[in-house]
PDB file of C-alpha atoms in Angstrom:
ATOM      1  CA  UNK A   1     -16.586  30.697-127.649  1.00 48.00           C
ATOM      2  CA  UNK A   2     -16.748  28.487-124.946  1.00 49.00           C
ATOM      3  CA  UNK A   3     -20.454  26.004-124.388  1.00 45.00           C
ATOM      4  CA  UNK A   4     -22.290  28.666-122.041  1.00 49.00           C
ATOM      5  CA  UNK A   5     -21.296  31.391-124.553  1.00 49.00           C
ATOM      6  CA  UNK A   6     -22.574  29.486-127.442  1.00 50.00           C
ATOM      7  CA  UNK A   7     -25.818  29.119-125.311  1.00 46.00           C
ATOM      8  CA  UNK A   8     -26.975  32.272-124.708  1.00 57.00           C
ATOM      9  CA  UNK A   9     -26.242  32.878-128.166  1.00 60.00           C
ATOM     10  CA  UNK A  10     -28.121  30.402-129.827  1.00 67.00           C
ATOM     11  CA  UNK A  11     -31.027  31.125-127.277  1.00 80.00           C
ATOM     12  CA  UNK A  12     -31.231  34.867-127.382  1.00 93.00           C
ATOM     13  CA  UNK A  13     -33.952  36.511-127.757  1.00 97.00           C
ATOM     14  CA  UNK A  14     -35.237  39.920-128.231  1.00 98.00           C
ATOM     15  CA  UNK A  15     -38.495  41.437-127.374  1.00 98.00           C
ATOM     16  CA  UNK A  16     -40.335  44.723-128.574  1.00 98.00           C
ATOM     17  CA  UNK A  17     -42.903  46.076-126.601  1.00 98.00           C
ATOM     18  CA  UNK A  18     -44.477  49.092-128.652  1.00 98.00           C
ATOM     19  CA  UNK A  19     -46.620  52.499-127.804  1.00 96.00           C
ATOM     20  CA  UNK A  20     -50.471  52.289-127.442  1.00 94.00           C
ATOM     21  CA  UNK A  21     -51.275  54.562-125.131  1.00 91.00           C
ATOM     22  CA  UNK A  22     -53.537  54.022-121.946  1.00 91.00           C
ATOM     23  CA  UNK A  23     -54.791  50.804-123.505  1.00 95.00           C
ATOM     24  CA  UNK A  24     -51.189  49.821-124.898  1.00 96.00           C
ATOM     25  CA  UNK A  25     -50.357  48.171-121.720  1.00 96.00           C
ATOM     26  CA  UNK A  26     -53.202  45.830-121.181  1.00 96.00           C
ATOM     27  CA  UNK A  27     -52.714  44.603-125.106  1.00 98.00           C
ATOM     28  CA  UNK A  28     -48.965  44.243-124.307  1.00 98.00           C
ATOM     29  CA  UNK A  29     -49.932  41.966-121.113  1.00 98.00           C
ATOM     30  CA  UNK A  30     -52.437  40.032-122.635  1.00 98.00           C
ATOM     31  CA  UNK A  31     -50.537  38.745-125.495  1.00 98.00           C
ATOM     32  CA  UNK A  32     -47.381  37.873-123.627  1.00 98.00           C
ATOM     33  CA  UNK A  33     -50.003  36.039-121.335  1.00 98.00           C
ATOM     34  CA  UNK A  34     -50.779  33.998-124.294  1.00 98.00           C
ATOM     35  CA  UNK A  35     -47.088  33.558-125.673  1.00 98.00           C
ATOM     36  CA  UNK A  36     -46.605  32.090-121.921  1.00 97.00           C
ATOM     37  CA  UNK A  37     -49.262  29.798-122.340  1.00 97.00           C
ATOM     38  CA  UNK A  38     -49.009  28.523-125.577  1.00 96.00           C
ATOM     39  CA  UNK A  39     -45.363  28.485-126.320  1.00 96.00           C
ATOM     40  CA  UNK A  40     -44.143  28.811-122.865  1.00 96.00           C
ATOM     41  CA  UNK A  41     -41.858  32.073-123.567  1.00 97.00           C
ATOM     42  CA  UNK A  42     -41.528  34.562-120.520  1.00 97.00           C
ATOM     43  CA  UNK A  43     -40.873  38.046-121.280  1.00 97.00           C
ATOM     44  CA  UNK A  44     -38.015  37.427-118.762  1.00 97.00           C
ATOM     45  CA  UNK A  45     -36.677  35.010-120.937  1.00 97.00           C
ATOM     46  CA  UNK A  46     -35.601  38.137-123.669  1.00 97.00           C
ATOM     47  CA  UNK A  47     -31.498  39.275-123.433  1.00 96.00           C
ATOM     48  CA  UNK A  48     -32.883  42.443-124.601  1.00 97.00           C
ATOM     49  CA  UNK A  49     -35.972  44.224-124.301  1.00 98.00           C
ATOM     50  CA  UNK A  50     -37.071  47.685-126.026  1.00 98.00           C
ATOM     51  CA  UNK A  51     -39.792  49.818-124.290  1.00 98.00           C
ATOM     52  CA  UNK A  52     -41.695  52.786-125.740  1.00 98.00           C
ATOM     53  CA  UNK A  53     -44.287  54.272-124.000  1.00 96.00           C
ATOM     54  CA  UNK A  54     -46.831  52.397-122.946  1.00 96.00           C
ATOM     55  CA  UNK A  55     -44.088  49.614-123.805  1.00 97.00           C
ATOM     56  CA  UNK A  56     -42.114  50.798-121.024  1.00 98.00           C
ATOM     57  CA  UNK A  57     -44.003  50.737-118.132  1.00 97.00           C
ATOM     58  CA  UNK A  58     -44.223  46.919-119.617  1.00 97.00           C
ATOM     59  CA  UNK A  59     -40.640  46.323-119.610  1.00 98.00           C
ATOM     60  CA  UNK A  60     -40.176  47.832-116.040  1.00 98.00           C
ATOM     61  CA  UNK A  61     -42.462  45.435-114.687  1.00 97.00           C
ATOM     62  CA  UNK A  62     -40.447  42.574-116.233  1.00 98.00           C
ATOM     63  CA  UNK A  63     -39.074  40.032-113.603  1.00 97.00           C
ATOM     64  CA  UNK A  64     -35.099  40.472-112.938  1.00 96.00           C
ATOM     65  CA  UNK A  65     -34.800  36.553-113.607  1.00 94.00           C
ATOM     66  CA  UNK A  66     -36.941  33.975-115.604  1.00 92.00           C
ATOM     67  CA  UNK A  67     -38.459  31.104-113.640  1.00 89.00           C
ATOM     68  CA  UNK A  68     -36.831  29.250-116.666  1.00 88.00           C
ATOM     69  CA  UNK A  69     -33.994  29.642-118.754  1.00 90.00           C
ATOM     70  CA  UNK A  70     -34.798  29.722-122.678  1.00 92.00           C
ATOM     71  CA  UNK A  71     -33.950  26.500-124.063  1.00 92.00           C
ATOM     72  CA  UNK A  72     -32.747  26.469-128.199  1.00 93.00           C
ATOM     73  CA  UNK A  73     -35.935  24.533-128.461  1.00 95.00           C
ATOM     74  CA  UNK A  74     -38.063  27.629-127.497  1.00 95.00           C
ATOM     75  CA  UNK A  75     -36.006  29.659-129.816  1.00 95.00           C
ATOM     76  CA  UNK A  76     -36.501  27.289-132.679  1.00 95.00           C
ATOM     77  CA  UNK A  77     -40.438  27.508-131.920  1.00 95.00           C
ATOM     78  CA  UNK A  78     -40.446  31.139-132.123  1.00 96.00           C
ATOM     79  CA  UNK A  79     -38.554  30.618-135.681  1.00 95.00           C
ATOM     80  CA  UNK A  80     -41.168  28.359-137.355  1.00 95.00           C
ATOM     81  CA  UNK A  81     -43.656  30.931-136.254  1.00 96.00           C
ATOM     82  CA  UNK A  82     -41.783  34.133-138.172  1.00 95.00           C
ATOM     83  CA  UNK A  83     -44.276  36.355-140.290  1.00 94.00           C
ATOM     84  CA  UNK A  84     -42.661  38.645-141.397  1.00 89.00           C
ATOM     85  CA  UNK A  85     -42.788  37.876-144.978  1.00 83.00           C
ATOM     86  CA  UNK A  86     -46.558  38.382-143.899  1.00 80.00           C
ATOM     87  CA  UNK A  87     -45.868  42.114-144.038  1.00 74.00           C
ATOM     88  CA  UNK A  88     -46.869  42.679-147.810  1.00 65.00           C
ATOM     89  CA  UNK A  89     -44.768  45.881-148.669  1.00 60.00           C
ATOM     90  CA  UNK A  90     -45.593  48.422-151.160  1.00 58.00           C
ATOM     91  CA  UNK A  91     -43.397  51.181-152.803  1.00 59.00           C
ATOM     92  CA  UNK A  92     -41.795  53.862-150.719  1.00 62.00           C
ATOM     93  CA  UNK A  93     -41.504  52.278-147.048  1.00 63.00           C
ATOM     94  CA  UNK A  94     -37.701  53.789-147.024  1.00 65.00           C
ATOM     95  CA  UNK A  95     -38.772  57.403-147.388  1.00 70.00           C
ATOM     96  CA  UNK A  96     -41.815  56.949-145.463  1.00 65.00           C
ATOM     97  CA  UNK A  97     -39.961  56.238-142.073  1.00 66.00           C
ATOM     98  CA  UNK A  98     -37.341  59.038-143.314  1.00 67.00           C
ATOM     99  CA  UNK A  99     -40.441  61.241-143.578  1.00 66.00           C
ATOM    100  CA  UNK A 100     -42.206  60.255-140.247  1.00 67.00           C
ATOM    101  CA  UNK A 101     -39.145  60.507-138.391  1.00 67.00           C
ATOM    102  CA  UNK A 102     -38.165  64.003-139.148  1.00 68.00           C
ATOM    103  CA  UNK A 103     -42.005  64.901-138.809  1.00 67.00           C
ATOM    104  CA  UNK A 104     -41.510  63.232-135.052  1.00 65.00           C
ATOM    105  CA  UNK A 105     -38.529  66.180-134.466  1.00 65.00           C
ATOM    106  CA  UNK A 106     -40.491  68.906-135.751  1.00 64.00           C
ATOM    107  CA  UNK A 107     -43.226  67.862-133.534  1.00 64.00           C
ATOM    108  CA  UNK A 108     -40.745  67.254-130.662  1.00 63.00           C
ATOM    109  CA  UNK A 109     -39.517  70.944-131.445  1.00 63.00           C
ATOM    110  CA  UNK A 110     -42.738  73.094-131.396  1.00 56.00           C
ATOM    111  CA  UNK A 111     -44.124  71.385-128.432  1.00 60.00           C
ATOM    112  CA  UNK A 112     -44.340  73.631-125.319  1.00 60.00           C
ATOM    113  CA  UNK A 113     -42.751  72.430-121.913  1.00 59.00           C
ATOM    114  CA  UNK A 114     -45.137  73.718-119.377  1.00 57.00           C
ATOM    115  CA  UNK A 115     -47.714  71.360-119.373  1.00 51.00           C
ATOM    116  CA  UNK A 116     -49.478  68.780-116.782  1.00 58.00           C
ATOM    117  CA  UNK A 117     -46.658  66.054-116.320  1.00 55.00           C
ATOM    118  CA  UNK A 118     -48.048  62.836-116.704  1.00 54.00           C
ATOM    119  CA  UNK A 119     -47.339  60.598-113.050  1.00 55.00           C
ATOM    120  CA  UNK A 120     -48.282  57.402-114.234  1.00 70.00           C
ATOM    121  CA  UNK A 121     -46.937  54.384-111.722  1.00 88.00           C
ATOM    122  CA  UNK A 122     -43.869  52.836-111.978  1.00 94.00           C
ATOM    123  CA  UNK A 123     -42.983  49.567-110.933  1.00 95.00           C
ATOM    124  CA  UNK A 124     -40.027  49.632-108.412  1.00 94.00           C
ATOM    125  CA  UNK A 125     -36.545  47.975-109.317  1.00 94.00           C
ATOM    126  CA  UNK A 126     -35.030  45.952-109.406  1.00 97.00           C
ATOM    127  CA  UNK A 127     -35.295  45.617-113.273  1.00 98.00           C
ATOM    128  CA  UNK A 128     -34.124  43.095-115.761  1.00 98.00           C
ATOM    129  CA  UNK A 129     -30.376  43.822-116.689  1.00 97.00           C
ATOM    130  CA  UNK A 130     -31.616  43.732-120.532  1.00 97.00           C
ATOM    131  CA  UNK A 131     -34.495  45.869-119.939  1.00 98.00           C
ATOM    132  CA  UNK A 132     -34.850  49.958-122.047  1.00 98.00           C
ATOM    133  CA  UNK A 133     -37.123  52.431-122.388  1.00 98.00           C
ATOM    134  CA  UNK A 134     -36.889  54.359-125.414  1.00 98.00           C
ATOM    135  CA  UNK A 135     -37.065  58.355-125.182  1.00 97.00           C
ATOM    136  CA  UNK A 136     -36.604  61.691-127.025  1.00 93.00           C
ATOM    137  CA  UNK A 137     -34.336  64.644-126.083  1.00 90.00           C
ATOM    138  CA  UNK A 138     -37.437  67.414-126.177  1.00 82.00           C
ATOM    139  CA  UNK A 139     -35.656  70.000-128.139  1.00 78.00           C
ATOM    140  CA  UNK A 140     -34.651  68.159-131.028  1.00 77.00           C
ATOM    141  CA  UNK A 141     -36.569  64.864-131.194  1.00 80.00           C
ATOM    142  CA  UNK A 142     -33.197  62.388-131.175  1.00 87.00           C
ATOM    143  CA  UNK A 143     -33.728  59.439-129.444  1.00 94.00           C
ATOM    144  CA  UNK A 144     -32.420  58.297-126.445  1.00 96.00           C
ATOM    145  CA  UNK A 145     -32.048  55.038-124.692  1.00 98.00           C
ATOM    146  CA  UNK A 146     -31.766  54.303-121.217  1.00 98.00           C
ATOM    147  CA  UNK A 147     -30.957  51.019-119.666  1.00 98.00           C
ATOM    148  CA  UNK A 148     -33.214  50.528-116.555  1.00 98.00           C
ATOM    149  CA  UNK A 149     -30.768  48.553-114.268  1.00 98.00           C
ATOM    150  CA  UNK A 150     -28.241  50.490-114.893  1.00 98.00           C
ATOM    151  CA  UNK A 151     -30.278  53.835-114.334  1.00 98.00           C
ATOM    152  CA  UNK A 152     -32.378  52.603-111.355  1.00 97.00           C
ATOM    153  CA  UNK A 153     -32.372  56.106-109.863  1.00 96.00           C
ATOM    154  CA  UNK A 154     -34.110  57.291-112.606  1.00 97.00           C
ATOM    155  CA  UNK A 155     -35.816  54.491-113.709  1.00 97.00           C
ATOM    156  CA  UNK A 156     -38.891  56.145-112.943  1.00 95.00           C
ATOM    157  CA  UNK A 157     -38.235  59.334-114.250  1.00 95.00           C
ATOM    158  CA  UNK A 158     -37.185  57.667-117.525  1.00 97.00           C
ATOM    159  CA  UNK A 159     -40.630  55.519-117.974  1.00 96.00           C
ATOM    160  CA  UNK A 160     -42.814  58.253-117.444  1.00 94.00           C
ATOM    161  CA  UNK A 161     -40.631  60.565-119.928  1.00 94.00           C
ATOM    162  CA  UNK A 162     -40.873  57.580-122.425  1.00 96.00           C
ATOM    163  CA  UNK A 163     -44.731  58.303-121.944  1.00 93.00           C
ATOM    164  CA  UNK A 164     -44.624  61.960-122.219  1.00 91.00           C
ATOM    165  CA  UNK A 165     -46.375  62.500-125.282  1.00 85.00           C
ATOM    166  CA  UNK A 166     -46.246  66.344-127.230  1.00 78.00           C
ATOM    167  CA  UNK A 167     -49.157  68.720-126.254  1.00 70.00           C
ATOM    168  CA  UNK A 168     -50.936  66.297-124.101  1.00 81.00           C
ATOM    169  CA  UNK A 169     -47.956  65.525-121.293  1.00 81.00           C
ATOM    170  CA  UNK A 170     -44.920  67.945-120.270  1.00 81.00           C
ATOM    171  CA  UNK A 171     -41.474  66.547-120.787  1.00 88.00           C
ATOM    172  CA  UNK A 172     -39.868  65.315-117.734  1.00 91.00           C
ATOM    173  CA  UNK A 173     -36.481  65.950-116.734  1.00 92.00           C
ATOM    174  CA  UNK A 174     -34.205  62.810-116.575  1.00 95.00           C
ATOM    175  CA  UNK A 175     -30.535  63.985-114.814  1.00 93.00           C
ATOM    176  CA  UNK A 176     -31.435  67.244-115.361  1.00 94.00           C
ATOM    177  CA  UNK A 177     -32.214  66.988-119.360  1.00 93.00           C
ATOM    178  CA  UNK A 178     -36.120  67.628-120.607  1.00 92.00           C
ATOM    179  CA  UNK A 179     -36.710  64.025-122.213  1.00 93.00           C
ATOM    180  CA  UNK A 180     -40.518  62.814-123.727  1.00 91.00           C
ATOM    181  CA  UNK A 181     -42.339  60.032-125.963  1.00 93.00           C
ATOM    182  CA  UNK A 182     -40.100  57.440-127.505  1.00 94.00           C
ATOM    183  CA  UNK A 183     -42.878  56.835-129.908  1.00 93.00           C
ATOM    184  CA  UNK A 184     -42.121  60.575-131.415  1.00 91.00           C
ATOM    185  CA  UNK A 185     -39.485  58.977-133.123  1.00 92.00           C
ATOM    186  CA  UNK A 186     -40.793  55.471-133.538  1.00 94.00           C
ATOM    187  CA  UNK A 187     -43.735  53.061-132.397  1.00 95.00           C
ATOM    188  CA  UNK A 188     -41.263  50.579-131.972  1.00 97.00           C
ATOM    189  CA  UNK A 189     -37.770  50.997-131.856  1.00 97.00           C
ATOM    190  CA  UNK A 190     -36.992  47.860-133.187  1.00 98.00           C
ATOM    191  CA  UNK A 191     -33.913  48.832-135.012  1.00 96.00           C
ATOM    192  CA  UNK A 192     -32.535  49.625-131.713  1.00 98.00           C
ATOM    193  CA  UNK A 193     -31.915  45.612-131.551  1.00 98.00           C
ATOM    194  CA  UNK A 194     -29.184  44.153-133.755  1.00 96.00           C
ATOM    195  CA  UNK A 195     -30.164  41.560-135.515  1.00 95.00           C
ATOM    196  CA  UNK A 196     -26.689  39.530-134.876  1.00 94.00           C
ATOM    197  CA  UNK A 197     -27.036  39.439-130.961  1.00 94.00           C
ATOM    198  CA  UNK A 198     -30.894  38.511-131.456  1.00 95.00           C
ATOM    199  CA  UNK A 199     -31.225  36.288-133.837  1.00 95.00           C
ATOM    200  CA  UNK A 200     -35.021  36.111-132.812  1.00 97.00           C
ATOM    201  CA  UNK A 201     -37.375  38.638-131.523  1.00 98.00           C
ATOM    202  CA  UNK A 202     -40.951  39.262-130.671  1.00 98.00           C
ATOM    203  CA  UNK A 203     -42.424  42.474-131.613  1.00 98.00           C
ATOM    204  CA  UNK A 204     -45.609  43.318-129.569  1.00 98.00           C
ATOM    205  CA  UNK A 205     -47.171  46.365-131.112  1.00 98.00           C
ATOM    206  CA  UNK A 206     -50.254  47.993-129.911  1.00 97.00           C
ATOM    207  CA  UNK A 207     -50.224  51.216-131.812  1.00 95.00           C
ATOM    208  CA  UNK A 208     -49.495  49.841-135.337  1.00 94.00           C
ATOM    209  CA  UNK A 209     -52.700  48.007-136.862  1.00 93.00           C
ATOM    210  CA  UNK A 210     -52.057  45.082-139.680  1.00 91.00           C
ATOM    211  CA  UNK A 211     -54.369  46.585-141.714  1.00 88.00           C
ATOM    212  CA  UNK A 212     -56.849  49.992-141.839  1.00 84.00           C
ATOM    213  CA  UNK A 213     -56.385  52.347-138.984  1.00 80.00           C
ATOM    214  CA  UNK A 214     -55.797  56.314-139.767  1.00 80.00           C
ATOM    215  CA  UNK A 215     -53.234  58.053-142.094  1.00 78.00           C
ATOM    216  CA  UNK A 216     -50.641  58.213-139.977  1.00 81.00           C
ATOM    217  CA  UNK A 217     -51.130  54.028-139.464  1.00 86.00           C
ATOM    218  CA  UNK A 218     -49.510  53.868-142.716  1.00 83.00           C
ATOM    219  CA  UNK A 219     -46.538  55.836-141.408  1.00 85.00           C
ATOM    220  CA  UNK A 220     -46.015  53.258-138.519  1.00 89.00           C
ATOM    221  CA  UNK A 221     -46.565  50.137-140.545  1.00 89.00           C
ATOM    222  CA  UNK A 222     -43.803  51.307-143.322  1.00 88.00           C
ATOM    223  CA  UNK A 223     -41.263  52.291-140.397  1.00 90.00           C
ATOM    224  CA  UNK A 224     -41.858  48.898-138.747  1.00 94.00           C
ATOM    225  CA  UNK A 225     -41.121  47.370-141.898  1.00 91.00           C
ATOM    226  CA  UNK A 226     -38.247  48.968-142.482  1.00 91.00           C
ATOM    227  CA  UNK A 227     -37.345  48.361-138.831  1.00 94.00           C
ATOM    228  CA  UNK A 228     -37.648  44.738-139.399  1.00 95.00           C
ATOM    229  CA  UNK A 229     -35.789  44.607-142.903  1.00 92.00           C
ATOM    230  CA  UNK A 230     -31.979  43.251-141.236  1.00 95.00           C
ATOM    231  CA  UNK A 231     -33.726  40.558-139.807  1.00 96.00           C
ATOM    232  CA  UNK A 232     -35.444  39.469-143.275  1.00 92.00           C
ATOM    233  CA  UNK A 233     -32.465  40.650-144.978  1.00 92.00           C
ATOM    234  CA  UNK A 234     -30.377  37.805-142.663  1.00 93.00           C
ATOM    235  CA  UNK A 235     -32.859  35.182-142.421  1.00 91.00           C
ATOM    236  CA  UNK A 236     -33.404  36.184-138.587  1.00 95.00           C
ATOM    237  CA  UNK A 237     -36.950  35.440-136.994  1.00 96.00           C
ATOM    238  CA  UNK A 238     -39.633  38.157-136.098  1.00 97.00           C
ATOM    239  CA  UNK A 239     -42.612  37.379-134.224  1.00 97.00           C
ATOM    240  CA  UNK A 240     -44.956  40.087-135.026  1.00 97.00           C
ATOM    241  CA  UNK A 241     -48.237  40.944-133.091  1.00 97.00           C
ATOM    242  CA  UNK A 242     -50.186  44.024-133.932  1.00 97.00           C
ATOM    243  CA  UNK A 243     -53.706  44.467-133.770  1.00 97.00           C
ATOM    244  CA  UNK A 244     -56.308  44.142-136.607  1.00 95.00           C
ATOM    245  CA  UNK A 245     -57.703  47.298-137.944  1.00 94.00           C
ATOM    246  CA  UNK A 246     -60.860  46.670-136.216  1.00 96.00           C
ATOM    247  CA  UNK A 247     -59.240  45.943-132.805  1.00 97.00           C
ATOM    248  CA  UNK A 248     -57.389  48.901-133.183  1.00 95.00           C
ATOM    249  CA  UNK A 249     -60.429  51.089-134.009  1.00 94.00           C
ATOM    250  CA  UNK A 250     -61.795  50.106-130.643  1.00 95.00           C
ATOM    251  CA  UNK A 251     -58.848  50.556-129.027  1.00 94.00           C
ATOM    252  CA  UNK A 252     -59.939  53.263-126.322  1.00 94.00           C
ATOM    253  CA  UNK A 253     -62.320  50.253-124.564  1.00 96.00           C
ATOM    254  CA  UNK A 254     -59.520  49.286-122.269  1.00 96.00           C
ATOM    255  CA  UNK A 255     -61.004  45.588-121.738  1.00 97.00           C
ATOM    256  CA  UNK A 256     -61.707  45.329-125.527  1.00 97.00           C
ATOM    257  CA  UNK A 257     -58.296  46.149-126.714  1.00 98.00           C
ATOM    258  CA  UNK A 258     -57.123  43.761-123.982  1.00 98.00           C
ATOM    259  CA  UNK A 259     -58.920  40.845-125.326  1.00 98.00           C
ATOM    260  CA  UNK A 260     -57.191  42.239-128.934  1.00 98.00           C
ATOM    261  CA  UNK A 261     -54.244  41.518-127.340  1.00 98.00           C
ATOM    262  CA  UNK A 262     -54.526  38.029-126.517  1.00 98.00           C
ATOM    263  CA  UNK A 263     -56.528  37.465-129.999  1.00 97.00           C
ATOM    264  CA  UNK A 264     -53.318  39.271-131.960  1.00 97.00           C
ATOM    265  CA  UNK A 265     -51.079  36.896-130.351  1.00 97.00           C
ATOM    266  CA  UNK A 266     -53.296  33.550-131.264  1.00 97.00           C
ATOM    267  CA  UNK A 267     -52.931  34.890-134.721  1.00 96.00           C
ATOM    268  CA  UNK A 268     -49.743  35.502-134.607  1.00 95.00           C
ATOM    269  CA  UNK A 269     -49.049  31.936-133.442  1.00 94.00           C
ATOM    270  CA  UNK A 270     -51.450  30.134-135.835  1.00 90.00           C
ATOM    271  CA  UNK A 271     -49.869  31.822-138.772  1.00 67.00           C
ATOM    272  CA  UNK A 272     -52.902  32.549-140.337  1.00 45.00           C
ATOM    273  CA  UNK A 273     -53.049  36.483-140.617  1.00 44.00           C
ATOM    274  CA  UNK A 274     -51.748  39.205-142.853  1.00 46.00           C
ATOM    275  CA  UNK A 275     -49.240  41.941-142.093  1.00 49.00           C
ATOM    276  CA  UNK A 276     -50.351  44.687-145.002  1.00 46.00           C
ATOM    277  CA  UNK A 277     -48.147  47.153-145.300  1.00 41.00           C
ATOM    278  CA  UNK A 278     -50.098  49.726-147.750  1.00 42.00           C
TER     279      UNK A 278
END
């Protein structure tokens, strides 16, 4: 492996940009706002970067090019600021994302096609060459994932099919196949990173509270545990930033949730918050 190779290796970095529906977006920009600020990290910056949903009308609006390159002293901030031992886990977070994902394809299955497409904007290409949204083949609920660059054509078609969710939003048909919601399958997608090639990631999720929320809350915070388990299992780095389950109860008040977002990520950076996974 020659210097430049060892580089980008030692400095790559993945990022996660979750569901969260209409507000999802705002929480998404807010806290990257702060990570830019604070630690100086660019969502440009990221080799790889996973949107789902709201998430990927995010990662279509990420610059093709950083104004800086990440430096191995960025990455080794974003280590000393891991938490995911944070995420307290409780008995059962294996079959709980076995469960949850299966329920995603029987939703997937039953919902009907003829509905109101969802024609959200989409920010025009050129896109970042690392850059995904995460979708769902509408008959049977398996995942699929599209690299934006290298799909610019339908790099529209693709974000708002990420966003199509079951009985609210008809699938839309990307190359002639009915795709929908990414987060049918998962919030997140993390897994769809390998912990090897990114040996540090930041997980923005707007859709999964750290605590509280509804019953199926605990379905998302044991699949984004589980998610997360080769990079604990490797002594890898996650940055995790998910709402509280007050900010996520108030989640509908676009400005509010916004302001969660940037308050989720100065958590997340002073260390001082807990990840329940219950």
């Amino acid at each position: 492996m020659d210097d430049r190779a060892e580089l980008r290796a030692a400095t790559s970095i993945g990022l996660v940009v979750g569901a969260g529906g209409p507000t999802g977006g705002p929480f998404i920009d807010a806290a990257l706002e702060v990570l830019a600020d604070e630690v100086g990290f660019e969502s440009a910056m990221a080799s790889r970067i996973i949107g789902t949903s709201a998430g990927a009308f995010v990662a279509a609006r990420v610059p093709p090019e950083p104004s800086v390159v990440a430096t191995e002293e960025l990455v080794e901030t974003l280590r000393d600021l891991d938490n995911i031992d944070a995420m307290r886990p409780t008995k059962g977070t294996q079959i709980i994302r076995v469960v949850r994902v299966l329920g995603g394809r029987v939703f997937a299955l039953l919902a009907p096609q003829e509905m109101e497409r969802a024609l959200y904007d989409v920010a025009p290409g050129p896109y970042h060459q690392g850059a995904s949204a995460v979708t769902i083949e509408h008959t049977w609920g398996l995942r699929v994932e599209y690299n934006l660059a290298e799909n610019e054509a339908e790099a529209e078609n693709i974000v708002r099919a990420s966003a199509a969710i079951p009985y609210k939003n008809g699938p839309i048909k990307v190359e002639g196949k009915l795709r929908a919601d990414g987060a049918v399958h998962s919030a997140n997608n993390v897994d769809l990173l390998d912990a090897k090639e990114c040996p540090v990631i930041v997980v923005i999720s707007p859709m999964v509270p750290s605590d509280g929320g509804t019953k199926a809350s605990n379905f998302h915070r044991a699949q984004l545990y589980e998610e997360l388990r080769p990079w604990r299992q490797a002594d890898r780095a996650a940055v995790v930033i998910m709402p509280n389950g007050d900010e996520h109860a108030n989640r509908l008040d676009r400005e509010a949730f916004r302001e969660a977002g940037a308050t989720a990520a100065r958590r997340a950076l002073a260390r001082n918050h807990d990840l329940s996974v219950d």
